[in-house]
Coordinates of C-alpha atoms and ligand atoms in Angstrom, one line a residue:
M1 CA -3.8 9.2 -16.7
Q2 CA -3.7 10.9 -20.2
S3 CA -6.8 9.2 -21.2
H4 CA -9.2 7.0 -19.2
D5 CA -8.8 4.1 -22.3
T6 CA -5.9 3.9 -21.3
L7 CA -6.3 3.0 -17.8
P8 CA -5.6 -1.2 -17.1
G9 CA -8.6 -2.6 -16.3
G10 CA -10.2 -1.1 -18.9
P11 CA -13.1 2.3 -18.5
G12 CA -15.0 0.0 -16.6
R13 CA -12.6 -0.3 -13.5
L14 CA -12.4 3.8 -14.0
A15 CA -16.1 4.5 -14.0
V16 CA -15.9 3.1 -10.7
L17 CA -13.0 4.8 -9.2
Q18 CA -14.8 8.4 -10.8
R19 CA -18.1 7.6 -8.8
H20 CA -16.6 7.3 -5.7
L21 CA -13.6 9.9 -6.1
V22 CA -13.3 12.2 -8.6
A23 CA -14.7 15.6 -7.0
V24 CA -14.6 15.1 -4.0
P25 CA -15.2 18.0 -1.8
V26 CA -12.9 19.1 0.7
S27 CA -13.7 20.9 3.5
G28 CA -13.5 24.7 3.3
Q29 CA -11.1 25.2 6.2
V30 CA -9.4 28.1 5.6
S31 CA -5.4 28.0 6.4
S32 CA -4.4 30.8 8.7
V33 CA -1.2 30.7 8.1
S34 CA 0.7 31.7 5.3
H35 CA 3.3 28.9 3.8
P36 CA 6.5 29.3 2.0
T37 CA 6.1 28.5 -1.7
D38 CA 9.3 26.5 -1.6
F39 CA 7.4 23.0 -0.8
Q40 CA 8.1 19.9 -2.9
Y41 CA 6.0 17.8 -1.7
T42 CA 3.0 18.8 0.1
L43 CA 0.2 21.3 -1.3
D44 CA -1.4 23.8 1.0
N45 CA -5.6 23.4 1.1
G46 CA -5.6 25.1 4.6
V47 CA -5.7 21.0 5.9
L48 CA -2.0 20.6 7.2
S49 CA -0.4 22.7 9.7
L50 CA 3.0 24.7 8.9
A51 CA 4.4 22.5 10.7
Q52 CA 2.7 18.9 9.7
R53 CA 4.2 20.2 5.7
Q54 CA 7.5 21.0 7.3
F55 CA 7.2 17.1 8.8
Y56 CA 6.4 15.3 5.6
E57 CA 8.8 17.5 3.4
E58 CA 11.8 16.1 6.0
N59 CA 10.6 12.7 6.6
G60 CA 8.3 11.4 4.0
F61 CA 5.4 10.5 6.2
L62 CA 3.1 11.8 8.3
V63 CA 0.6 10.3 11.5
V64 CA -2.7 11.6 11.7
K65 CA -4.6 10.4 15.2
N66 CA -8.0 8.7 15.5
M67 CA -9.0 9.1 11.7
V68 CA -11.2 6.2 11.3
T69 CA -13.9 4.9 13.9
A70 CA -13.9 1.8 15.3
G71 CA -17.2 1.2 14.0
D72 CA -15.9 1.6 10.4
L73 CA -12.6 -0.6 11.2
E74 CA -15.7 -3.2 12.6
I75 CA -17.4 -2.8 9.2
Y76 CA -13.8 -3.6 7.2
R77 CA -12.7 -6.2 9.9
K78 CA -16.4 -8.2 9.0
A79 CA -16.1 -7.6 5.4
F80 CA -12.9 -9.2 5.5
E81 CA -14.0 -12.4 7.7
G82 CA -16.5 -12.6 5.1
I83 CA -14.4 -13.0 2.0
C84 CA -11.8 -15.4 4.0
K85 CA -15.0 -17.9 4.8
K86 CA -15.4 -17.2 0.9
E87 CA -19.0 -16.0 1.5
V88 CA -18.2 -12.9 -0.4
S89 CA -15.9 -12.3 -3.3
A90 CA -15.3 -10.3 -5.8
P91 CA -13.8 -9.6 -9.1
G92 CA -10.3 -8.5 -9.5
L93 CA -9.8 -9.7 -5.8
V94 CA -6.3 -11.0 -4.7
V95 CA -7.0 -13.2 -1.3
M96 CA -2.8 -14.1 -0.8
R97 CA -1.9 -17.0 2.0
D98 CA 1.0 -16.7 3.8
V99 CA 4.1 -18.7 2.2
A100 CA 4.4 -20.6 6.0
I101 CA 1.5 -22.2 5.8
L102 CA 1.2 -22.7 1.7
N103 CA 1.4 -26.6 1.9
S104 CA -0.6 -27.2 4.9
E105 CA -4.2 -28.2 5.0
Y106 CA -6.3 -25.2 3.6
V107 CA -9.1 -23.7 6.2
P108 CA -11.2 -21.6 5.0
D109 CA -11.1 -18.8 7.9
Q110 CA -8.7 -16.0 8.3
K111 CA -5.9 -17.8 9.8
A112 CA -5.1 -18.9 6.6
I113 CA -4.8 -15.3 4.5
T114 CA -2.1 -13.0 5.1
K115 CA -3.7 -10.2 3.1
I116 CA -6.0 -9.1 0.4
Q117 CA -5.6 -6.6 -2.5
D118 CA -7.4 -4.6 -5.4
F119 CA -10.6 -4.5 -3.0
Q120 CA -12.5 -2.3 -5.1
E121 CA -15.1 -4.0 -6.1
V122 CA -16.1 -4.7 -2.3
P123 CA -18.4 -2.0 -1.3
D124 CA -17.9 -2.2 2.4
L125 CA -14.2 -2.4 2.1
F126 CA -13.6 0.5 -0.6
N127 CA -16.1 2.7 1.8
Y128 CA -12.4 3.1 3.1
C129 CA -11.1 4.5 0.5
T130 CA -13.8 7.2 0.1
L131 CA -13.6 8.7 3.6
P132 CA -13.7 12.2 3.5
Q133 CA -11.7 12.6 6.2
I134 CA -9.3 10.7 4.6
L135 CA -9.2 11.9 1.5
K136 CA -9.1 16.0 2.9
Y137 CA -5.6 14.7 3.7
V138 CA -4.8 12.9 1.0
E139 CA -5.6 16.5 -1.2
C140 CA -2.8 17.8 0.1
F141 CA -0.3 15.4 -1.5
T142 CA -2.7 14.3 -4.7
G143 CA -3.7 17.7 -5.2
P144 CA -8.2 17.7 -5.7
N145 CA -8.2 15.1 -8.6
I146 CA -7.7 11.9 -6.5
M147 CA -7.7 8.2 -8.0
A148 CA -7.6 4.7 -6.0
M149 CA -4.5 3.2 -7.7
H150 CA -4.4 0.0 -5.1
T151 CA -5.7 -1.1 -2.0
M152 CA -4.8 -3.8 0.5
L153 CA -5.9 -5.2 3.9
I154 CA -3.5 -6.3 5.6
N155 CA -3.8 -9.8 8.4
K156 CA -0.1 -10.5 9.5
P157 CA -0.3 -13.5 10.9
P158 CA 1.5 -14.9 14.4
D159 CA 4.8 -16.0 12.5
A160 CA 5.1 -19.8 12.2
G161 CA 8.4 -19.7 13.3
K162 CA 10.0 -18.5 10.0
K163 CA 10.1 -15.3 9.9
T164 CA 8.1 -15.3 7.2
S165 CA 5.6 -12.6 8.7
R166 CA 8.4 -9.9 7.7
H167 CA 7.9 -7.4 4.8
P168 CA 11.3 -6.5 3.7
L169 CA 12.4 -2.9 3.5
H170 CA 11.0 -1.9 0.4
Q171 CA 9.5 1.7 -2.0
D172 CA 6.1 1.1 -2.9
L173 CA 7.3 2.9 -5.9
H174 CA 8.7 -0.3 -7.3
Y175 CA 5.3 -1.6 -8.3
F176 CA 3.5 1.5 -9.5
P177 CA 4.7 2.3 -13.4
F178 CA 2.9 6.1 -12.8
R179 CA 4.4 9.1 -12.2
P180 CA 5.2 11.8 -11.0
A181 CA 6.1 10.2 -7.4
D182 CA 5.6 13.3 -5.4
L183 CA 1.5 13.0 -6.7
V184 CA 1.2 9.3 -5.0
V185 CA 0.1 8.7 -1.5
C186 CA -0.1 6.0 1.2
A187 CA -2.9 5.7 3.4
W188 CA -1.9 3.0 6.2
T189 CA -4.7 2.7 8.8
A190 CA -3.9 0.9 11.6
M191 CA -7.1 -1.3 12.5
E192 CA -6.0 -2.4 16.1
R193 CA -3.1 -1.0 18.6
I194 CA 0.1 -1.9 16.6
D195 CA 3.6 -1.8 18.1
R196 CA 6.9 -4.2 18.2
S197 CA 5.3 -7.0 19.4
N198 CA 2.9 -7.3 16.7
G199 CA 5.1 -6.3 13.7
C200 CA 4.5 -2.2 13.3
L201 CA 5.5 -0.5 10.2
V202 CA 9.3 0.7 10.4
V203 CA 9.9 3.8 8.4
L204 CA 13.8 5.0 7.5
P205 CA 12.7 9.4 7.8
G206 CA 13.8 11.3 4.4
T207 CA 14.4 7.9 2.3
H208 CA 11.6 9.7 0.0
K209 CA 14.0 12.4 -0.7
G210 CA 16.5 9.3 -2.8
T211 CA 15.9 7.1 -6.2
L212 CA 14.0 4.0 -6.9
K213 CA 15.9 1.7 -5.7
Q214 CA 17.0 -2.2 -7.1
H215 CA 15.0 -4.7 -5.4
D216 CA 15.3 -8.4 -4.9
Y217 CA 13.9 -10.8 -2.7
P218 CA 15.8 -11.3 0.4
E219 CA 17.5 -13.9 1.3
W220 CA 15.5 -15.2 4.0
E221 CA 16.2 -19.1 4.9
G222 CA 12.7 -19.5 6.2
G223 CA 10.9 -18.4 2.5
V224 CA 9.5 -15.3 1.4
N225 CA 5.9 -14.4 0.7
K226 CA 5.7 -14.0 -3.3
M227 CA 6.1 -10.5 -4.6
Y228 CA 7.8 -9.5 -1.0
H229 CA 11.1 -7.4 -2.9
G230 CA 13.5 -6.0 -0.5
I231 CA 16.3 -3.6 -0.9
R232 CA 19.6 -4.9 -0.5
D233 CA 21.8 -1.8 -0.3
F234 CA 19.8 0.6 2.1
D235 CA 22.1 2.6 4.2
P236 CA 22.2 0.8 8.1
N237 CA 23.2 3.8 8.9
N238 CA 20.1 5.0 8.3
P239 CA 17.7 5.7 11.7
R240 CA 14.8 3.7 11.7
V241 CA 11.7 4.7 13.1
H242 CA 9.0 2.1 14.6
L243 CA 5.6 3.7 13.8
V244 CA 3.9 2.2 16.9
M245 CA 0.2 3.3 16.2
E246 CA -3.4 2.9 18.3
K247 CA -6.3 1.9 16.7
G248 CA -7.5 4.0 13.9
D249 CA -4.2 6.0 13.3
T250 CA -3.3 6.9 10.2
V251 CA -0.2 7.2 8.4
F252 CA 0.3 8.9 5.0
F253 CA 3.5 8.2 3.0
H254 CA 5.8 9.1 0.0
P255 CA 6.1 5.9 -2.4
L256 CA 10.3 6.6 -2.3
L257 CA 9.9 6.2 1.2
I258 CA 12.3 2.6 2.6
H259 CA 9.1 1.0 4.7
G260 CA 8.5 -2.7 6.0
S261 CA 7.3 -4.3 8.6
G262 CA 8.4 -6.7 11.6
M263 CA 7.8 -10.0 12.5
N264 CA 4.4 -10.7 14.8
R265 CA 5.5 -12.1 17.6
T266 CA 1.6 -12.2 19.2
A267 CA -1.2 -14.8 18.9
G268 CA -3.0 -12.3 17.1
F269 CA -3.5 -11.6 13.6
R270 CA -2.4 -7.6 13.1
K271 CA -4.8 -5.8 10.6
A272 CA -3.7 -2.7 8.6
I273 CA -6.1 -1.3 5.9
S274 CA -4.5 0.3 2.8
C275 CA -5.1 2.7 0.1
H276 CA -2.4 4.3 -2.5
Y277 CA -3.8 7.3 -4.3
A278 CA -2.7 9.1 -7.0
S279 CA -3.2 13.1 -8.9
A280 CA -5.2 11.9 -11.9
D281 CA -2.6 14.2 -13.8
C282 CA -0.2 11.2 -13.6
N283 CA 0.8 8.9 -16.5
Y284 CA 2.0 5.9 -17.2
I285 CA 6.0 5.3 -18.1
P286 CA 7.1 2.2 -19.7
V287 CA 9.7 0.4 -17.4
K288 CA 11.6 -1.7 -19.7
G289 CA 15.3 -0.9 -18.8
T290 CA 14.3 0.0 -15.6
T291 CA 14.6 -1.5 -12.0
Q292 CA 11.2 -2.2 -12.4
E293 CA 11.3 -5.0 -15.3
G294 CA 11.7 -7.7 -12.9
I295 CA 8.3 -6.8 -10.9
E296 CA 7.0 -6.3 -15.2
K297 CA 7.3 -9.7 -16.4
E298 CA 6.8 -11.0 -12.2
V299 CA 3.1 -9.8 -12.5
A300 CA 2.8 -10.9 -16.4
E301 CA 3.5 -14.4 -15.2
I302 CA 1.1 -13.8 -12.3
A303 CA -1.6 -13.0 -14.6
G304 CA -1.1 -15.2 -17.5
K305 CA -1.2 -17.6 -15.2
R306 CA -4.2 -17.0 -13.7
F307 CA -5.8 -16.4 -16.9
G308 CA -4.5 -18.7 -18.6
I309 CA -3.1 -17.4 -21.4
N310 CA -0.3 -15.2 -22.4
V311 CA -1.8 -11.5 -20.8
E312 CA -0.2 -8.3 -22.8
L313 CA -0.3 -5.8 -20.3
K314 CA -2.6 -2.6 -20.9
T315 CA -1.1 0.6 -20.1
A316 CA -0.4 3.7 -21.8
A317 CA 3.3 2.1 -22.9
P318 CA 4.7 -0.7 -22.8
S319 CA 5.0 -1.0 -19.1
S320 CA 3.9 -3.1 -16.1
C321 CA 1.0 -2.9 -14.0
L322 CA -1.2 -4.6 -10.9
W323 CA -4.5 -3.9 -11.8
I324 CA -5.7 -6.7 -13.9
D325 CA -8.9 -8.0 -13.6
Ligands
BCO1 C1 2.5 -1.3 -2.8 C2 2.4 -2.5 -2.9 C3 3.0 -3.3 -2.5 C4 2.9 -4.7 -2.4 O1 1.9 -5.1 -2.6 S1 4.1 -5.8 -1.9 C5 3.5 -7.4 -2.2 C6 3.1 -7.3 -3.4 N1 2.3 -8.6 -3.5 C7 1.7 -9.0 -4.2 O2 1.2 -8.5 -5.1 C8 1.2 -10.8 -4.5 C9 0.2 -11.0 -4.6 N2 -0.7 -12.1 -4.7 C10 -1.1 -13.0 -5.5 O3 -0.7 -12.4 -6.7 C11 -1.5 -14.2 -4.6 O4 -1.7 -14.5 -3.7 C12 -0.9 -15.5 -5.8 C13 0.8 -15.4 -5.2 C14 -0.4 -15.2 -7.2 C15 -1.0 -16.6 -5.1 O5 -2.3 -16.9 -5.9 P1 -3.3 -17.6 -5.5 O6 -4.4 -18.1 -5.9 O7 -3.1 -18.5 -4.3 O8 -2.7 -19.3 -6.5 P2 -1.9 -20.4 -6.2 O9 -2.5 -21.0 -5.2 O10 -2.4 -21.5 -7.5 O11 -0.7 -20.3 -6.5 C16 0.1 -20.3 -8.0 C17 1.5 -20.1 -7.5 O12 2.0 -19.1 -6.5 C18 2.7 -20.0 -5.5 N3 2.1 -18.7 -4.1 C19 0.9 -18.7 -4.0 N4 1.4 -18.3 -2.2 C20 2.6 -17.6 -2.1 C21 2.9 -17.2 -1.2 N5 2.6 -16.0 -0.6 N6 4.4 -17.0 -1.8 C22 5.0 -17.6 -2.0 N7 4.5 -17.9 -3.3 C23 3.1 -18.6 -3.3 C24 1.9 -21.1 -5.2 O13 2.8 -22.0 -4.6 C25 1.7 -21.6 -6.7 O14 3.2 -21.6 -7.2 P3 3.2 -22.7 -8.7 O15 2.6 -22.3 -10.0 O16 2.3 -24.1 -7.9 O17 5.0 -22.9 -8.1
ATP2 N1 17.9 -8.3 5.7 C1 16.6 -7.9 5.7 N2 16.6 -7.7 4.1 C2 15.5 -6.3 4.3 N3 14.5 -6.0 5.4 C3 15.2 -6.7 6.3 C4 15.9 -7.8 6.5 N4 16.0 -8.2 7.9 C5 15.6 -7.3 8.8 N5 14.7 -6.4 7.5 C6 13.5 -5.6 7.9 O1 14.1 -4.3 8.2 C7 12.8 -3.9 8.9 C8 13.2 -2.9 10.0 O2 14.0 -4.1 11.0 P1 14.0 -3.9 12.8 O3 15.2 -4.9 13.3 O4 14.5 -2.8 12.6 O5 12.7 -3.8 13.4 P2 11.7 -5.5 12.9 O6 12.2 -6.3 13.3 O7 10.1 -4.1 12.3 O8 10.9 -4.9 15.0 P3 11.6 -5.4 15.8 O9 13.2 -5.7 15.7 O10 11.6 -5.1 17.0 O11 11.0 -7.0 16.0 C9 11.4 -4.7 9.4 O12 10.3 -4.2 8.4 C10 12.4 -6.2 8.9 O13 11.2 -6.9 8.1
AKG3 O1 3.0 -4.8 6.7 C1 2.2 -4.0 6.1 O2 0.6 -3.7 6.8 C2 2.8 -3.0 6.1 C3 3.0 -3.7 4.0 C4 3.6 -3.0 3.1 O3 4.5 -2.0 3.4 C5 3.3 -3.3 1.6 O4 2.2 -4.1 1.3 O5 3.5 -2.8 0.8
FE2_4 FE1 5.0 -1.0 1.4
MG5 MG1 14.3 -6.5 14.2

């Protein structure tokens, strides 16, 4: 970001991220392959093989198997449980219930929660964003000065019969008012085996080479979760890839990659943990007059309700942000 003061959430937030992330040492592996220099989406720090770089350049995502240990995932699961039971809270944390059960009686356990966001002040969860084996890969996309921008633990509930457990096809950049997009990457880790039965990620390979598209609420009869915007005019002929992942497998993907996730047809709550990282060289952009103007308004409305005041979103330029504490 241009200057620390310009970060939403104030300098305190940056300090948290800096403490964990800036100057994270990267392992001293040396690549034995000389890579071509005309790659646009990846950097050569000796971690990605040439084949991995070519795959990401072409497809906009890369799955790396067995990245997070069962022990670490258990810590995240426990921390999530504590939040659901209201034993743990933290500044900035957003706890979201699925739209299908909004009006049912509130039971304070994980059955009510579809996801949590912005867990950077929960040490046992933020630990995920600091895992050296993840950062090593992140650096291949962002370069060495890495910031954690947005965190989520998604607890996709068994579908209540209305298909609201789906996540419509979207580009994550829609939610982010900072650029350049090529220096932003998401790490998304399966906390258990995830396949079509419990709603795996679905990606449209190669769409990261396109532009940011118009996003709107999909017209789904059973309702749509708040802010789950989707792209209406995606190319139906674009091949879709269903990412079947084992526990601990991690996918890194570009913020323009069109993706979504399917319905959870099982009785279990399928869990994934993710962090969006950006290079410290990214800058906030004004979104007025762009496709992101609508989401800015929605974020401002939610912030206004939450704080009971007319919140002015604080960024480097008049734009939107998702990180109001
Ligand atoms: C790369 C990023 C990709 C993404 O993040 S995609 C999805 C982005 N989605 C979000 O960021 C949603 C974040 N969620 C939130 O901010 C909160 O969960 C949310 C929706 C404000 C609700 O917060 P709560 O603390 O539960 O507040 P509340 O119970 O007073 O509800 C406030 C109003 O929101 C409504 N609501 C709550 N959960 C909802 C849902 N799942 N779907 C649709 N509407 C929902 C609720 O009915 C209430 O409405 P009203 O004000 O009474 O009209
Ligand atoms: N009308 C729609 N608008 C936007 N996104 C949609 C729409 N219908 C489905 N999707 C999303 O498209 C993605 C791909 O759908 P697809 O049917 O290929 O797989 P799936 O529904 O995830 O898996 P399965 O068909 O095995 O249940 C899913 O993420 C789904 O949420
Ligand atoms: O279903 C998931 O786990 C991914 C959802 C997603 O893409 C998002 O929240 O941006
Ligand atoms: Fe997404
Ligand atoms: Mg389907």
